[in-house]
Coordinates of C-alpha atoms in Angstrom, one line a residue:
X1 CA -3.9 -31.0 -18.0
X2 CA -3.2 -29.7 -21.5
X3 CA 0.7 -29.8 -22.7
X4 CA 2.1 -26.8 -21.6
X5 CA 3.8 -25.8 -24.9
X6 CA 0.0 -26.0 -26.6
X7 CA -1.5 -22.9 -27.6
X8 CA -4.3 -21.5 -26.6
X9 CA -7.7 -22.0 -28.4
X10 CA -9.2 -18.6 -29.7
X11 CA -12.5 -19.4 -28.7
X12 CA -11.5 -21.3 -25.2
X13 CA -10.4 -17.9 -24.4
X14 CA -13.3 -15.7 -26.2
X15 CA -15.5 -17.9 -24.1
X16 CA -13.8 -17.8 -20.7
X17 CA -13.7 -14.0 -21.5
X18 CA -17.4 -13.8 -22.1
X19 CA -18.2 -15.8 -19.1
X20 CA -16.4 -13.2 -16.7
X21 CA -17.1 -10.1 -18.9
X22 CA -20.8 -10.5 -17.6
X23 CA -19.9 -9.3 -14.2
X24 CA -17.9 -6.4 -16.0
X25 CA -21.1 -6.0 -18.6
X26 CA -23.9 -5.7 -15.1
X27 CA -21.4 -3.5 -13.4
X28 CA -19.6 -0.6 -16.0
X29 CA -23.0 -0.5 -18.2
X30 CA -25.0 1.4 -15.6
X31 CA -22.8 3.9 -14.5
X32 CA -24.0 6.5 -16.8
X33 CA -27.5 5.8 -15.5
X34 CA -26.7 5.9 -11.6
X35 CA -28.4 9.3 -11.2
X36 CA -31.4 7.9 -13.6
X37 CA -31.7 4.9 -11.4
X38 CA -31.5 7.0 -8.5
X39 CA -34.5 9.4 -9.1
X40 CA -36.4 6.5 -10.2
X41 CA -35.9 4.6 -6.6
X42 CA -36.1 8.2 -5.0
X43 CA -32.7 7.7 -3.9
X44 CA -30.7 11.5 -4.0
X45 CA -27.6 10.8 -2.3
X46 CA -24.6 10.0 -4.4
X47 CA -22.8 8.0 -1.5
X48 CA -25.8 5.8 -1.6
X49 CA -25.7 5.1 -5.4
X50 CA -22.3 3.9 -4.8
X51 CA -24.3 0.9 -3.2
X52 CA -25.5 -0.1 -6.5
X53 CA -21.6 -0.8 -7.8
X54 CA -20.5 -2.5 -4.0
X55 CA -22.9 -4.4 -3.3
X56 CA -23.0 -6.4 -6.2
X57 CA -19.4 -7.5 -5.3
X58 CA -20.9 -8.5 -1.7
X59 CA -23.3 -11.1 -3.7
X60 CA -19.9 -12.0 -6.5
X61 CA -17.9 -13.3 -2.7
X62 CA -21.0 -14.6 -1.2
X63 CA -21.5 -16.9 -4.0
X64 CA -18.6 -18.1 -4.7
X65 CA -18.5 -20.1 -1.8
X66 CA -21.7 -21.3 -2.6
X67 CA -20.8 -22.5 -6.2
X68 CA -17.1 -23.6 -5.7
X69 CA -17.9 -26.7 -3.5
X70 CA -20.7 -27.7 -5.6
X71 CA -18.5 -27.4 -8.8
X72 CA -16.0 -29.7 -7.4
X73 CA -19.4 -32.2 -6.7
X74 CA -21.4 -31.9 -9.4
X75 CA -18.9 -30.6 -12.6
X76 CA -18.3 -27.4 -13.9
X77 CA -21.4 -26.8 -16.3
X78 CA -24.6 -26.8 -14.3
X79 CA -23.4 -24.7 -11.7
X80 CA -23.0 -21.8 -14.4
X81 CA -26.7 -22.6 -15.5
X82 CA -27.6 -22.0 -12.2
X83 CA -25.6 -18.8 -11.9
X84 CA -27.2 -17.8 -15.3
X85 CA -30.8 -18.5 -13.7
X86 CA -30.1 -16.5 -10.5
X87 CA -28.8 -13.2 -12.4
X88 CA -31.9 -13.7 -14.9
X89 CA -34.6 -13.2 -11.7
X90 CA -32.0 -10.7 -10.2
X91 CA -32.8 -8.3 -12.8
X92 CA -36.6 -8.6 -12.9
X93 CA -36.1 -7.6 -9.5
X94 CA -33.9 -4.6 -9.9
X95 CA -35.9 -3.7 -13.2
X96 CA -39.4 -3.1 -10.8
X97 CA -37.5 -2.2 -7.9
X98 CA -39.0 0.7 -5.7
X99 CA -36.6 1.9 -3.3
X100 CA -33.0 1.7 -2.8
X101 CA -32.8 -1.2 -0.5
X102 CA -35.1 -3.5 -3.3
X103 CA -32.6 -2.2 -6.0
X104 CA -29.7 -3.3 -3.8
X105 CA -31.4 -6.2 -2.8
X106 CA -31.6 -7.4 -7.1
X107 CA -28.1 -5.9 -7.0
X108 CA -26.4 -8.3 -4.4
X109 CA -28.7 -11.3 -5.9
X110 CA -27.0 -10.2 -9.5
X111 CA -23.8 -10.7 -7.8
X112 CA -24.3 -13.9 -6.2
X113 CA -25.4 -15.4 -9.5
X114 CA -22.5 -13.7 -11.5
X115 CA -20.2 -15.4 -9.2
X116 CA -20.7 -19.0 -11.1
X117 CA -19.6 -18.3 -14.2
X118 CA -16.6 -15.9 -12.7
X119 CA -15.8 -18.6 -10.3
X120 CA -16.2 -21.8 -13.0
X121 CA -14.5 -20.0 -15.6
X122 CA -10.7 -20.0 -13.1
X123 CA -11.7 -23.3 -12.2
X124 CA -11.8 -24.3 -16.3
X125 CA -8.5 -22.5 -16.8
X126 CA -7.2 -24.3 -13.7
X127 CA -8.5 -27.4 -15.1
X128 CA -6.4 -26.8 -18.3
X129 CA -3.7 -25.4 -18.1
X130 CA -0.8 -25.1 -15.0
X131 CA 2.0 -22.6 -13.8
X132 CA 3.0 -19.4 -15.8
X133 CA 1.5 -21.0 -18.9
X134 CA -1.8 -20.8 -17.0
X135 CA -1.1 -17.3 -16.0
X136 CA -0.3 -17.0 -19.6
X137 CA -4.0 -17.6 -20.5
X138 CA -5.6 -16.0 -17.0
X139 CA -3.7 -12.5 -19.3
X140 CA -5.1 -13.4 -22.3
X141 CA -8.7 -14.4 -21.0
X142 CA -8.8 -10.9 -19.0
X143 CA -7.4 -8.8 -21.6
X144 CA -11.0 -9.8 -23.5
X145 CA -12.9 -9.3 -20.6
X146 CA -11.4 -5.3 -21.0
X147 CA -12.9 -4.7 -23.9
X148 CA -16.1 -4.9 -21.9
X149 CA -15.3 -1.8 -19.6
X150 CA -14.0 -0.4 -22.5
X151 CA -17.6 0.1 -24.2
X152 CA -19.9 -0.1 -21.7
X153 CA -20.0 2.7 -20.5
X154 CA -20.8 4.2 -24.2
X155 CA -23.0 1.4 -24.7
X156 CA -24.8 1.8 -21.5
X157 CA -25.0 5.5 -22.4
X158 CA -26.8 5.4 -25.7
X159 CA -28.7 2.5 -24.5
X160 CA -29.9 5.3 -21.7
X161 CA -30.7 7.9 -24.2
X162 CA -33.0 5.9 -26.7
X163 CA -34.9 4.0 -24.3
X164 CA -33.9 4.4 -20.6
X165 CA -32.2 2.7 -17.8
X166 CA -34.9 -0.2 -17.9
X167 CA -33.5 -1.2 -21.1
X168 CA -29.7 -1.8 -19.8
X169 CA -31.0 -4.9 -17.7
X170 CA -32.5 -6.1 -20.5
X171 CA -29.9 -5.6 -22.8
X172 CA -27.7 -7.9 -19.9
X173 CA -30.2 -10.5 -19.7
X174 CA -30.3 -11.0 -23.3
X175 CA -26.1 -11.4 -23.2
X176 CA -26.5 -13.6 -20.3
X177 CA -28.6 -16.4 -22.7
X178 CA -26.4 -15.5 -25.7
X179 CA -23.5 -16.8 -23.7
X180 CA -25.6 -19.4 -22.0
X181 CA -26.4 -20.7 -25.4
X182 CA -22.4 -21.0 -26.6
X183 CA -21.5 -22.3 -23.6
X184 CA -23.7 -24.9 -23.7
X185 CA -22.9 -25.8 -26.7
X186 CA -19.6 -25.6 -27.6
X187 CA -17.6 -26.0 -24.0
X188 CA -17.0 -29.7 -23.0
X189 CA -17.0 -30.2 -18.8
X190 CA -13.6 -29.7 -18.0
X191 CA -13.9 -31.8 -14.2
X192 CA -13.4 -35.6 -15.0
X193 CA -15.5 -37.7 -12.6
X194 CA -12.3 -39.5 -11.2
X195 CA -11.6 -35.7 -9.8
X196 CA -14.7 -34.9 -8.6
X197 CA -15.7 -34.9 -4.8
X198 CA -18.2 -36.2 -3.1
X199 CA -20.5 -33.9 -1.6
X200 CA -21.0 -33.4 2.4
X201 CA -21.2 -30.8 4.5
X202 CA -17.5 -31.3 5.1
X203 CA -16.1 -29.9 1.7
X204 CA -15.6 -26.4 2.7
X205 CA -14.4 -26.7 5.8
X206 CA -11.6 -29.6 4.1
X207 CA -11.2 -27.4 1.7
X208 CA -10.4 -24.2 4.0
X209 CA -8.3 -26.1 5.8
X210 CA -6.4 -27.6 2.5
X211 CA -6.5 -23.6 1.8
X212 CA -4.6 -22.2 4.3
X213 CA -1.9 -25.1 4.3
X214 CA -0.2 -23.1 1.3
X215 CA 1.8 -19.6 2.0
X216 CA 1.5 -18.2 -0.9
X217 CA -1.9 -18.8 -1.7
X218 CA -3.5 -17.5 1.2
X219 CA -0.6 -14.0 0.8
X220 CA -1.6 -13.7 -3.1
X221 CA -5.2 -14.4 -1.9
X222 CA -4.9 -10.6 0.8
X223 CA -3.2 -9.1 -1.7
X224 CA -6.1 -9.3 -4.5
X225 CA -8.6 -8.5 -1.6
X226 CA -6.3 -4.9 -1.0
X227 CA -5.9 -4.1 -4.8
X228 CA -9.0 -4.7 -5.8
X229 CA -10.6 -2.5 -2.7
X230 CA -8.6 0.7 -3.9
X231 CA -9.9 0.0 -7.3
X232 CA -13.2 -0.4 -6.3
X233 CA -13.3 2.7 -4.6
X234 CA -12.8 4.3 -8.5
X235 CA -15.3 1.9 -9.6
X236 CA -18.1 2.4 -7.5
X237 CA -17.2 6.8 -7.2
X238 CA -16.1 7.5 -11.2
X239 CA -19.7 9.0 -12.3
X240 CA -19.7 11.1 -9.3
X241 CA -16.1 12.1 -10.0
X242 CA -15.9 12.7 -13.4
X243 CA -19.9 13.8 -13.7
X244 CA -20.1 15.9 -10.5
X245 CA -16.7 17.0 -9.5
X246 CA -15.7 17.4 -13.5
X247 CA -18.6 18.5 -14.8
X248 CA -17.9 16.4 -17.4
X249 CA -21.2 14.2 -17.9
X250 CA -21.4 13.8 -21.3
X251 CA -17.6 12.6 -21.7
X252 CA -17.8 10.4 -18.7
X253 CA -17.7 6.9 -20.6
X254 CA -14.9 7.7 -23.2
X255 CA -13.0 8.6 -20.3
X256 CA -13.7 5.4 -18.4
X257 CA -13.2 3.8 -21.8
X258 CA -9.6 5.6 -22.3
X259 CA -8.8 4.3 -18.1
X260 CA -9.9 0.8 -19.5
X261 CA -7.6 0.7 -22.3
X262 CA -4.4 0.8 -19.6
X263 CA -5.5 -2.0 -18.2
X264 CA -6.1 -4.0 -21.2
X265 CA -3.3 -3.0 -22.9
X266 CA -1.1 -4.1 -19.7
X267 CA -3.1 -7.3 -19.5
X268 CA -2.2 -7.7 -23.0
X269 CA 1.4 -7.5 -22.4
X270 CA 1.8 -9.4 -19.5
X271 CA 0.1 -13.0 -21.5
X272 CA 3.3 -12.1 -23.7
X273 CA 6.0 -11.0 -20.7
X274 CA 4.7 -13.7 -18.0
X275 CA 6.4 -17.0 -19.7
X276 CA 9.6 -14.9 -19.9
X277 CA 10.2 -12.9 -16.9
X278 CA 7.7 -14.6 -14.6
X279 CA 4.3 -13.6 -12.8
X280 CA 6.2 -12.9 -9.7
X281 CA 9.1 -10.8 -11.1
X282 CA 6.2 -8.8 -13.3
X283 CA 3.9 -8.6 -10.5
X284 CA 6.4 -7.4 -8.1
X285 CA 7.7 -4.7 -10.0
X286 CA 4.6 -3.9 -11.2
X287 CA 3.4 -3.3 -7.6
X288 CA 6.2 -1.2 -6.6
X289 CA 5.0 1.2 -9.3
X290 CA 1.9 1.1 -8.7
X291 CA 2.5 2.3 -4.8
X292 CA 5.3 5.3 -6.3
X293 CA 2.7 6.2 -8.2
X294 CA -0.3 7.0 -5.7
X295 CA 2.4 8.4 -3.3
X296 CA 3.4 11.0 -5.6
X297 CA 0.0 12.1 -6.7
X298 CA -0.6 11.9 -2.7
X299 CA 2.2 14.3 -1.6
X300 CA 1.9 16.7 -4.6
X301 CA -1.8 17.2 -3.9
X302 CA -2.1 17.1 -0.3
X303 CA -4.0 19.5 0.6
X304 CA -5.3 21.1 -2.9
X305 CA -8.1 21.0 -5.1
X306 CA -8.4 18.7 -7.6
X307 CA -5.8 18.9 -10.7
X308 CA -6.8 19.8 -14.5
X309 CA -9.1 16.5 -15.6
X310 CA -5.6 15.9 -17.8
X311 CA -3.2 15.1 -14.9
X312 CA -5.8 13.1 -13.2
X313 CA -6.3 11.1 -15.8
X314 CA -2.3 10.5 -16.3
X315 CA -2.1 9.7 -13.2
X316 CA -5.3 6.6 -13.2
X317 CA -3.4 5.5 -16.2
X318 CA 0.0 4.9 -14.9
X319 CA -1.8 3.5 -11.6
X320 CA -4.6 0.9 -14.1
X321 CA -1.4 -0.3 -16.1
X322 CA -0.1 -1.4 -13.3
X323 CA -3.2 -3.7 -12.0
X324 CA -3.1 -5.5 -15.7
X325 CA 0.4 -6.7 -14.3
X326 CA -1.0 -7.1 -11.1
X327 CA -4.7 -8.9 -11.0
X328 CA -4.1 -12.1 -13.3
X329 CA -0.9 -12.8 -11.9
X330 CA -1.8 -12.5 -8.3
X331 CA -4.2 -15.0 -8.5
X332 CA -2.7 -17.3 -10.2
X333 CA 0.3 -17.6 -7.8
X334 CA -2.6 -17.9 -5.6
X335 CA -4.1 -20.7 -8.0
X336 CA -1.4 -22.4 -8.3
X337 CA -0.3 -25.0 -5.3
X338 CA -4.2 -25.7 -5.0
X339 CA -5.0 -27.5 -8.5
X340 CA -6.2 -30.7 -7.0
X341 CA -9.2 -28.4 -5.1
X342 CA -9.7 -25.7 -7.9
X343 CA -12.9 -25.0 -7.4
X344 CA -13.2 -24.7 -3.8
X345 CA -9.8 -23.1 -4.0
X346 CA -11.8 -19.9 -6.3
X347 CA -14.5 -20.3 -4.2
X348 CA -12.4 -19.3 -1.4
X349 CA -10.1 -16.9 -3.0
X350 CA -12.6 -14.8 -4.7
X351 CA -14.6 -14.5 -1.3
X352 CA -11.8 -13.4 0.8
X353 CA -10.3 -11.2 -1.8
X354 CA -13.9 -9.6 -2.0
X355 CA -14.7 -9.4 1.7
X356 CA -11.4 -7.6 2.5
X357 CA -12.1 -5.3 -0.9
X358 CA -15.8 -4.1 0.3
X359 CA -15.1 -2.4 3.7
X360 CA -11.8 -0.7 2.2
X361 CA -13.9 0.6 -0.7
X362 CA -17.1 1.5 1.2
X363 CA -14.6 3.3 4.1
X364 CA -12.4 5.2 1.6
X365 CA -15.6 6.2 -0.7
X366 CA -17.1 8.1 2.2
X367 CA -14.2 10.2 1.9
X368 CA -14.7 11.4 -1.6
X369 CA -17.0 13.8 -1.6
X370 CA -15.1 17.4 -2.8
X371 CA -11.9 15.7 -4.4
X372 CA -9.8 12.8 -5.7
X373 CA -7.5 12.9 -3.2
X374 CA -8.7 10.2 -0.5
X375 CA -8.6 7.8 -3.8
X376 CA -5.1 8.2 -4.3
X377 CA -4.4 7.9 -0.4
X378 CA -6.4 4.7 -0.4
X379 CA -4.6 3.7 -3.3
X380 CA -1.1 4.4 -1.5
X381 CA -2.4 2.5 1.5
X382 CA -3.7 -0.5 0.0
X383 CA -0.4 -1.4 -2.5
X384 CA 2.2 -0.9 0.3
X385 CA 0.2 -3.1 2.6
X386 CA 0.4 -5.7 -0.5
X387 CA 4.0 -5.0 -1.1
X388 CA 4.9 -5.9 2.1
X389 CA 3.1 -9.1 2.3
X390 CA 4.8 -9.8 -1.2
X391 CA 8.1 -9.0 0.0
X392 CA 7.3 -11.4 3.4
X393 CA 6.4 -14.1 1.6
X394 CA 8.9 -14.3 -1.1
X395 CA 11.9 -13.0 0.9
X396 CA 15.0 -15.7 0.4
X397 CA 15.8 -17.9 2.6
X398 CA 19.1 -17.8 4.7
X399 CA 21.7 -20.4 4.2
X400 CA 22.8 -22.2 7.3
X401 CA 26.2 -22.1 7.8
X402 CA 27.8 -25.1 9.3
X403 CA 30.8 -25.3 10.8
X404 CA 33.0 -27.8 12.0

């Protein structure tokens, strides 16, 4: 472990950013081309296109318990080569896909070789650093990986218009061996062979049961898996919210861009809050927002069309700030009794968080179709089923009286 009291290295963090900012990158740059996409695959539904932003989280959880064991085998470093090889055929598959079901095939394949360099680069942190200092860098490290949402939307957009969708996938592979290349280069292998386990078929199933020994990181573990569902139902519905229920096509990435910001920002803050308040205090409190916030927008709308694009968009940015108090911090109370198994202990954690977040999203997205509202009920739904398992796990223990 590094001393707790060191600071972080700029480019340890620029690089564990760019390793994870590749999942944001092959997710936020295609929105604006979903209806593109769709006419080439002859695909007209919009509740199908929302395949092409779900399913690649299906491959991101599949994978990771795929790559976590092996990491903990094998070392850090060639399992994100691999990863880096996987997404690389992934997209010559999406790229002369033609129908839906091929495109979501290279979609879900995208994900499952994404989910090595998400998965290694917690299991590097973990490596590193421990406790709030290592949520300390989990804010820092994500706060980068914002700025991708932030533009690529834009990006994806201009990309679209001077060369078509085609050219997005080729602008992500070329990123993919950019990053590849500085990786390889400049990152040492964090796992030292005195930690490294052997092998067998009996790794996950040791390290499930090693999993579940802690409270808190199986609780921390659900309650990513429910956040991250509600907010996938924005991600995977915002082009056909803000392009078909808005009208508002042309503006639809600055306004993603502007939603992105909250989080960052919020991200931001919490690498500088977390070593004084705590990742539990912040989290908590961030969480009780977060549901006050989707209840309100959920009883003052009930029933009504959607608000002016203004209020909705106040609304999304109160409810994103929260998650950049919310995300990092969750999983690294999650992360943090299971050091001595980090990489199985991702492995796990990203898969269940993502298999409980796929069937909320995909069951709450068929719901919006003529307004916002079912987001924001989802939303509601999802935080105070995560503030309660918050509050169960940390409630204080009672004293025993004795007496004599």
């Amino acid at each position: 472990m590094e001393k707790l009291n060191q600071k972080p290295n700029f480019e340890f963090v620029a690089m564990m950013a760019a390793l994870m900012s590749i999942v944001a990158l092959a997710i936020d740059a295609i929105l604006p081309a979903i209806s593109n996409i769709g006419e080439a695959i002859k695909s007209t539904d919009s509740r199908d296109h929302q395949l092409l932003v779900t399913m690649i989280f299906m491959g991101l959880g599949v994978g990771q318990l795929f790559f976590g064991p092996i990491s903990d085998s094998f070392g850090r470093k060639p399992v994100v080569y691999m990863g880096f090889t996987i997404f690389l055929i992934a997209s010559v598959i999406c790229l002369y896909a033609p129908n839906l079901e091929i495109m979501v095939l290279g979609r879900i394949l995208q994900g499952i070789g994404l989910s090595a360099p998400r998965t290694i680069s917690i299991s590097i942190i973990r490596d590193t650093y421990e406790g709030d200092y290592m949520a300390k860098i989990m804010s820092f490290v994500t706060a980068f990986f914002i700025l991708v949402p932030v533009v690529a939307p834009a990006v994806g957009k201009l990309i679209l218009d001077a060369a078509g969708w085609q050219a997005i996938f080729y602008v992500q592979m070329f990123f993919v061996l950019v990053v590849g290349a500085w990786f390889w280069g400049r990152q040492k292998e964090t796992l030292h062979p005195e930690y490294k386990i052997p092998f067998t078929g009996h790794v996950f199933i040791d390290g499930v049961k090693e999993f579940v020994k802690y409270k808190e990181t199986v609780a921390f573990t659900l309650t990513s898996g429910l956040v991250t569902g509600a907010f996938l139902v924005y991600l995977s519905s915002a082009q056909h919210i803000f392009e078909d229920q808005y009208a508002l096509k042309e503006v639809f990435p600055y306004i993603f861009a502007g939603l992105a910001v909250s989080i960052g920002l919020s991200t931001f803050l919490n690498g500088t809050l977390v070593m004084r308040f705590g990742m539990r205090r912040l989290s908590l409190m961030a969480t009780i927002l977060f549901c006050a916030v989707a209840l309100t927008y959920s009883i003052l709308f009930l029933n009504s069309p959607n608000p002016s694009i203004y209020v909705l968009v106040g609304f999304l940015s109160i409810q994103f700030f929260c998650l950049g108090f919310m995300w990092g911090n969750f999983r690294s109370i999650a992360m943090e009794p299971i050091g001595h198994i980090a990489g199985i202990g991702a492995a796990i954690n990203g898969f269940v968080s993502t298999l409980l977040s796929i069937p909320i999203a995909t069951f709450i997205g068929e719901f919006v179709k003529d307004t916002v509202w079912p987001l924001f009920a989802g939303l509601a739904i999802c935080g105070l089923c995560a503030l309660a398992i918050f509050l169960l796990v940390n409630r204080p223990k009672r004293r025993r009286v004795v007496t004599t």
